[in-house]
PDB file of C-alpha atoms in Angstrom:
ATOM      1  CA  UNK A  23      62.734 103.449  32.961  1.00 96.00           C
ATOM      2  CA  UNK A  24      63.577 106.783  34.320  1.00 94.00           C
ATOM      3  CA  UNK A  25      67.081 108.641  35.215  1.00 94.00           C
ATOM      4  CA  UNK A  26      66.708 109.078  39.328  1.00 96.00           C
ATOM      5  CA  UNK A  27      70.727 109.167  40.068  1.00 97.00           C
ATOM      6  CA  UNK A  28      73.816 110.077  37.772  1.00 97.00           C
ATOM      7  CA  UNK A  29      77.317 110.512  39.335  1.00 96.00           C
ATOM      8  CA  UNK A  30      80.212 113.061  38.768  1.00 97.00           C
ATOM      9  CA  UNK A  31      83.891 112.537  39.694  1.00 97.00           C
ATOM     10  CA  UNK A  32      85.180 115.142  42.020  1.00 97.00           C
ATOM     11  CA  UNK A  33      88.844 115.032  43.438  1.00 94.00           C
ATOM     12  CA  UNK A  34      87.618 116.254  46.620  1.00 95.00           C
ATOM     13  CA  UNK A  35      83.920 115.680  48.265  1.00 97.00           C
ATOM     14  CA  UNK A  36      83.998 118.581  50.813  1.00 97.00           C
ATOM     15  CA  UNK A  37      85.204 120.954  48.365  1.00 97.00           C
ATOM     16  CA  UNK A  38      82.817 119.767  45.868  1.00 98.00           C
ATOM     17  CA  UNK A  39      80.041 120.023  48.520  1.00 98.00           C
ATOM     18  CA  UNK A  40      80.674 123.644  49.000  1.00 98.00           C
ATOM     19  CA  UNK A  41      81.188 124.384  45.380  1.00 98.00           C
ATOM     20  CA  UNK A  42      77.858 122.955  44.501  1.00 98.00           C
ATOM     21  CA  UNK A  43      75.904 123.891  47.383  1.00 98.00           C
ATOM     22  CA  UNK A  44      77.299 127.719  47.980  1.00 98.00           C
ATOM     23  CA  UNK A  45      78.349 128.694  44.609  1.00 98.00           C
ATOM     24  CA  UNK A  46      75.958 126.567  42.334  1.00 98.00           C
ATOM     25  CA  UNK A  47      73.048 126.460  44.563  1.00 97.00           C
ATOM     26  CA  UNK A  48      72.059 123.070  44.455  1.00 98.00           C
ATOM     27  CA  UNK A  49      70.921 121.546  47.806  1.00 98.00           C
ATOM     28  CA  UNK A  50      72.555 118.591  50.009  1.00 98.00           C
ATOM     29  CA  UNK A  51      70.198 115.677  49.955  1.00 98.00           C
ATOM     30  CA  UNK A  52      71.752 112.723  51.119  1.00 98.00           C
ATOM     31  CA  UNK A  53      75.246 112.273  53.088  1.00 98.00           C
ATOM     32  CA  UNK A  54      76.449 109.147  54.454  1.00 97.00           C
ATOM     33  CA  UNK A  55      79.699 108.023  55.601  1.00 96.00           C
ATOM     34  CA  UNK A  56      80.915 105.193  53.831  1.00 94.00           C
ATOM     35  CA  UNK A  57      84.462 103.518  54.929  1.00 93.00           C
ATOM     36  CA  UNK A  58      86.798 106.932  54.000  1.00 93.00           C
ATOM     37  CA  UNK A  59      84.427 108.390  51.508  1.00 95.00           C
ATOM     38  CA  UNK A  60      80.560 109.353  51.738  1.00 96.00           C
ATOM     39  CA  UNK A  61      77.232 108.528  49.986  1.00 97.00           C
ATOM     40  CA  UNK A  62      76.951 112.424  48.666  1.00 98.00           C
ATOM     41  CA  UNK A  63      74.198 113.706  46.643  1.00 98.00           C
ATOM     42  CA  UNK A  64      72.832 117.149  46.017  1.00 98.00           C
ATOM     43  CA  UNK A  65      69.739 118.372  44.091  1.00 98.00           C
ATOM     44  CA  UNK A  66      68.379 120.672  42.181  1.00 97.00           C
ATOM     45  CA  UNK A  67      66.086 123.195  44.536  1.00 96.00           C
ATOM     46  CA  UNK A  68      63.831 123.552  41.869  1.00 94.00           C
ATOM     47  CA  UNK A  69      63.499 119.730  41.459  1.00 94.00           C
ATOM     48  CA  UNK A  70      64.710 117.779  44.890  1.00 93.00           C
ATOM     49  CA  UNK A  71      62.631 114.900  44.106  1.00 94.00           C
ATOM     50  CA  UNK A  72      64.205 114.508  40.592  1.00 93.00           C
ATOM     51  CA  UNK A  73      67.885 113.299  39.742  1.00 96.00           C
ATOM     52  CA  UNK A  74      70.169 113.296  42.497  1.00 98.00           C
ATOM     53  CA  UNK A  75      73.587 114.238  41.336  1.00 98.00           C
ATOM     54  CA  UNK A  76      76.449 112.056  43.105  1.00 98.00           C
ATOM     55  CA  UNK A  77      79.236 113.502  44.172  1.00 98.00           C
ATOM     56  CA  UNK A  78      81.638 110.576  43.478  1.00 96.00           C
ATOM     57  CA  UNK A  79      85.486 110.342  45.132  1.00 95.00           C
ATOM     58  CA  UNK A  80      88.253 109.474  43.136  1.00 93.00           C
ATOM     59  CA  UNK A  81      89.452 106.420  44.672  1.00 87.00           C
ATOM     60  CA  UNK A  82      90.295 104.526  41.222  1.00 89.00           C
ATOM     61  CA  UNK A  83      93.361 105.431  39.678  1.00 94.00           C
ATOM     62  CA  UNK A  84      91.872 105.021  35.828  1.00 94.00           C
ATOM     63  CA  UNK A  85      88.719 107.376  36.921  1.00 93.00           C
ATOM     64  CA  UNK A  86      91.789 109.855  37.599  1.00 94.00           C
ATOM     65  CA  UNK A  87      93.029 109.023  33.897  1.00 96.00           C
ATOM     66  CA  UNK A  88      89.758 110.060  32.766  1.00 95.00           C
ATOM     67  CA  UNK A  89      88.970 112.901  34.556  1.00 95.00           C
ATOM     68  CA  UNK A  90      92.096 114.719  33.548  1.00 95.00           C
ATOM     69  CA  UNK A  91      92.039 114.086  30.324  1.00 97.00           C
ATOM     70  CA  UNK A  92      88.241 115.292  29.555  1.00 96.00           C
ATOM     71  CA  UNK A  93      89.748 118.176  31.654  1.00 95.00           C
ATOM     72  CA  UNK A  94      92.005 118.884  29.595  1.00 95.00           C
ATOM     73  CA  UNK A  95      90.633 118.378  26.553  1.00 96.00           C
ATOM     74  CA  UNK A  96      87.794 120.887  27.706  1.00 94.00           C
ATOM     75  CA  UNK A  97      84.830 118.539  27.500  1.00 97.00           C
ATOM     76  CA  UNK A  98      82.187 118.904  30.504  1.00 98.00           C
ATOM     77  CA  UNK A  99      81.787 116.302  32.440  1.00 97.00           C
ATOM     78  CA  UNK A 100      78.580 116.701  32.545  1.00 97.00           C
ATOM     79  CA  UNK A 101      75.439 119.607  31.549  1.00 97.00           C
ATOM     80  CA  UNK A 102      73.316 121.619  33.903  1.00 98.00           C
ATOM     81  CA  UNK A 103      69.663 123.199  32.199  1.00 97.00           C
ATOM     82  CA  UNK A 104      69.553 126.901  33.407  1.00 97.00           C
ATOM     83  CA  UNK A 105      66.164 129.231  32.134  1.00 97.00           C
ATOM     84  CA  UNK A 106      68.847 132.225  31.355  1.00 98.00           C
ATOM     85  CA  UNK A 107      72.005 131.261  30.322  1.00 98.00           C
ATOM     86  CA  UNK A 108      73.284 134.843  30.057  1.00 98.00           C
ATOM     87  CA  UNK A 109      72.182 135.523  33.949  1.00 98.00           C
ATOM     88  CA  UNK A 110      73.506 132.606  35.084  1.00 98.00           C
ATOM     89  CA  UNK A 111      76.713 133.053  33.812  1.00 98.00           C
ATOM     90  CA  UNK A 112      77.054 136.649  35.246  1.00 98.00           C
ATOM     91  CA  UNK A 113      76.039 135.112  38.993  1.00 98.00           C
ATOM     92  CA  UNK A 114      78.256 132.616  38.849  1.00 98.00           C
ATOM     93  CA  UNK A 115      81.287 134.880  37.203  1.00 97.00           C
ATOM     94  CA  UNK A 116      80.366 137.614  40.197  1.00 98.00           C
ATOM     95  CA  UNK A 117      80.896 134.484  42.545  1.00 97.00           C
ATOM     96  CA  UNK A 118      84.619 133.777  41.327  1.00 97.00           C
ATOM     97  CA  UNK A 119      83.546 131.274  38.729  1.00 98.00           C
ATOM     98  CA  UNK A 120      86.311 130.532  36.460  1.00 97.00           C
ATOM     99  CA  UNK A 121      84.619 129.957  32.646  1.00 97.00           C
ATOM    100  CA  UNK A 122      86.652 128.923  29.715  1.00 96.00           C
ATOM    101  CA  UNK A 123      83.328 129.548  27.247  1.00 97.00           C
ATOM    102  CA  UNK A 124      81.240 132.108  27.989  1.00 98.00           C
ATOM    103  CA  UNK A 125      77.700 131.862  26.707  1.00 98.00           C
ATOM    104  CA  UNK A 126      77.774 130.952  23.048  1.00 98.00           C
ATOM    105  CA  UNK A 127      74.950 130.207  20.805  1.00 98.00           C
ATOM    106  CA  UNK A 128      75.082 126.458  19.070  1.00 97.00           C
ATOM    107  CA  UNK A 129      71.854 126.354  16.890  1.00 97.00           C
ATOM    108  CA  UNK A 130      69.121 126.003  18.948  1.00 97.00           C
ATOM    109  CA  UNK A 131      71.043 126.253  22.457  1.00 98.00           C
ATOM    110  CA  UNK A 132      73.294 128.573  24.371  1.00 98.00           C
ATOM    111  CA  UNK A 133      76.104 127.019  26.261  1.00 98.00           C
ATOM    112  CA  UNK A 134      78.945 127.960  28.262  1.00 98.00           C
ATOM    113  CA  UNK A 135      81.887 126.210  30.385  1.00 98.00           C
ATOM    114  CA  UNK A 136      83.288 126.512  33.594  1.00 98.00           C
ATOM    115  CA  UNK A 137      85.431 124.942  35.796  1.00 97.00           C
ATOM    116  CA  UNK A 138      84.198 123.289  39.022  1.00 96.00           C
ATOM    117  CA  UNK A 139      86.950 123.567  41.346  1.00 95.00           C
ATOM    118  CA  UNK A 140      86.746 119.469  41.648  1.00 96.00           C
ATOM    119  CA  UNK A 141      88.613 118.613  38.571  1.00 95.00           C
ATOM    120  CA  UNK A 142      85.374 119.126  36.135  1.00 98.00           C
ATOM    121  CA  UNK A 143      84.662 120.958  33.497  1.00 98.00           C
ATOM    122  CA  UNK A 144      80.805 121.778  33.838  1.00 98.00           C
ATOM    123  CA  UNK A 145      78.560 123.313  30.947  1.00 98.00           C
ATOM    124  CA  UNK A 146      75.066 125.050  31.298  1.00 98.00           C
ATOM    125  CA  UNK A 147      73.041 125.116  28.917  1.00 98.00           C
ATOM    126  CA  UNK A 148      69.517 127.058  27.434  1.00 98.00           C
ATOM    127  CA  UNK A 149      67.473 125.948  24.893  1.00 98.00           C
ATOM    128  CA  UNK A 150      66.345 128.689  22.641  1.00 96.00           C
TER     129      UNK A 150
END
């Protein structure tokens, strides 16, 4: 059994397709109208043949429920491995990234939160 496709909430798929693509710098893979929404999935550019990270509407009012409240509660939706936490963070702070942790050590990892402009909290993380 292997992980091939994982999904993330996002209040807003074009927004989140920019954020992810432009400001992230993962790469669209697969975008496919479907009724209102789209099939959207980007990818690592390091690993496009890997997981491919849906980029899931909000059409369900309870997803909504959930979203906000990990939101505000802080807790990431979800965890992106980065080589260099502390260069990371300082790319994506010069691009207007908004973080609410900036790279902190946690025993044997670094890890840091920001906010994805899609109703997410994201966290990066290095192991050390």
């Amino acid at each position: 059994m292997k992980i091939r496709l994982t999904s993330l909430l996002v209040d807003n798929q074009e927004k989140a397709l920019q954020f992810y693509t432009t400001v992230l710098g993962f790469e669209k893979k697969i975008d496919m109208p479907m009724g209102e929404h789209r099939w959207l999935t980007v990818v690592s550019k390091e690993e496009p043949d890997t997981v491919e990270l849906v980029l899931e509407p909000i059409a369900f009012e309870p997803a909504k429920v959930y979203q906000q409240a990990l939101l505000a509660a802080g807790i990431p939706a979800t965890a992106f491995y980065v080589e260099d936490i502390v260069a990371e963070a300082a790319r994506l702070e010069a691009a207007g990234v908004e973080f609410s942790m900036m790279p902190t050590q946690m025993g044997t990892v670094k890890i840091a939160v920001f906010k994805d402009t899609c109703g997410n909290n994201i966290q990066i993380y290095q192991v050390l």
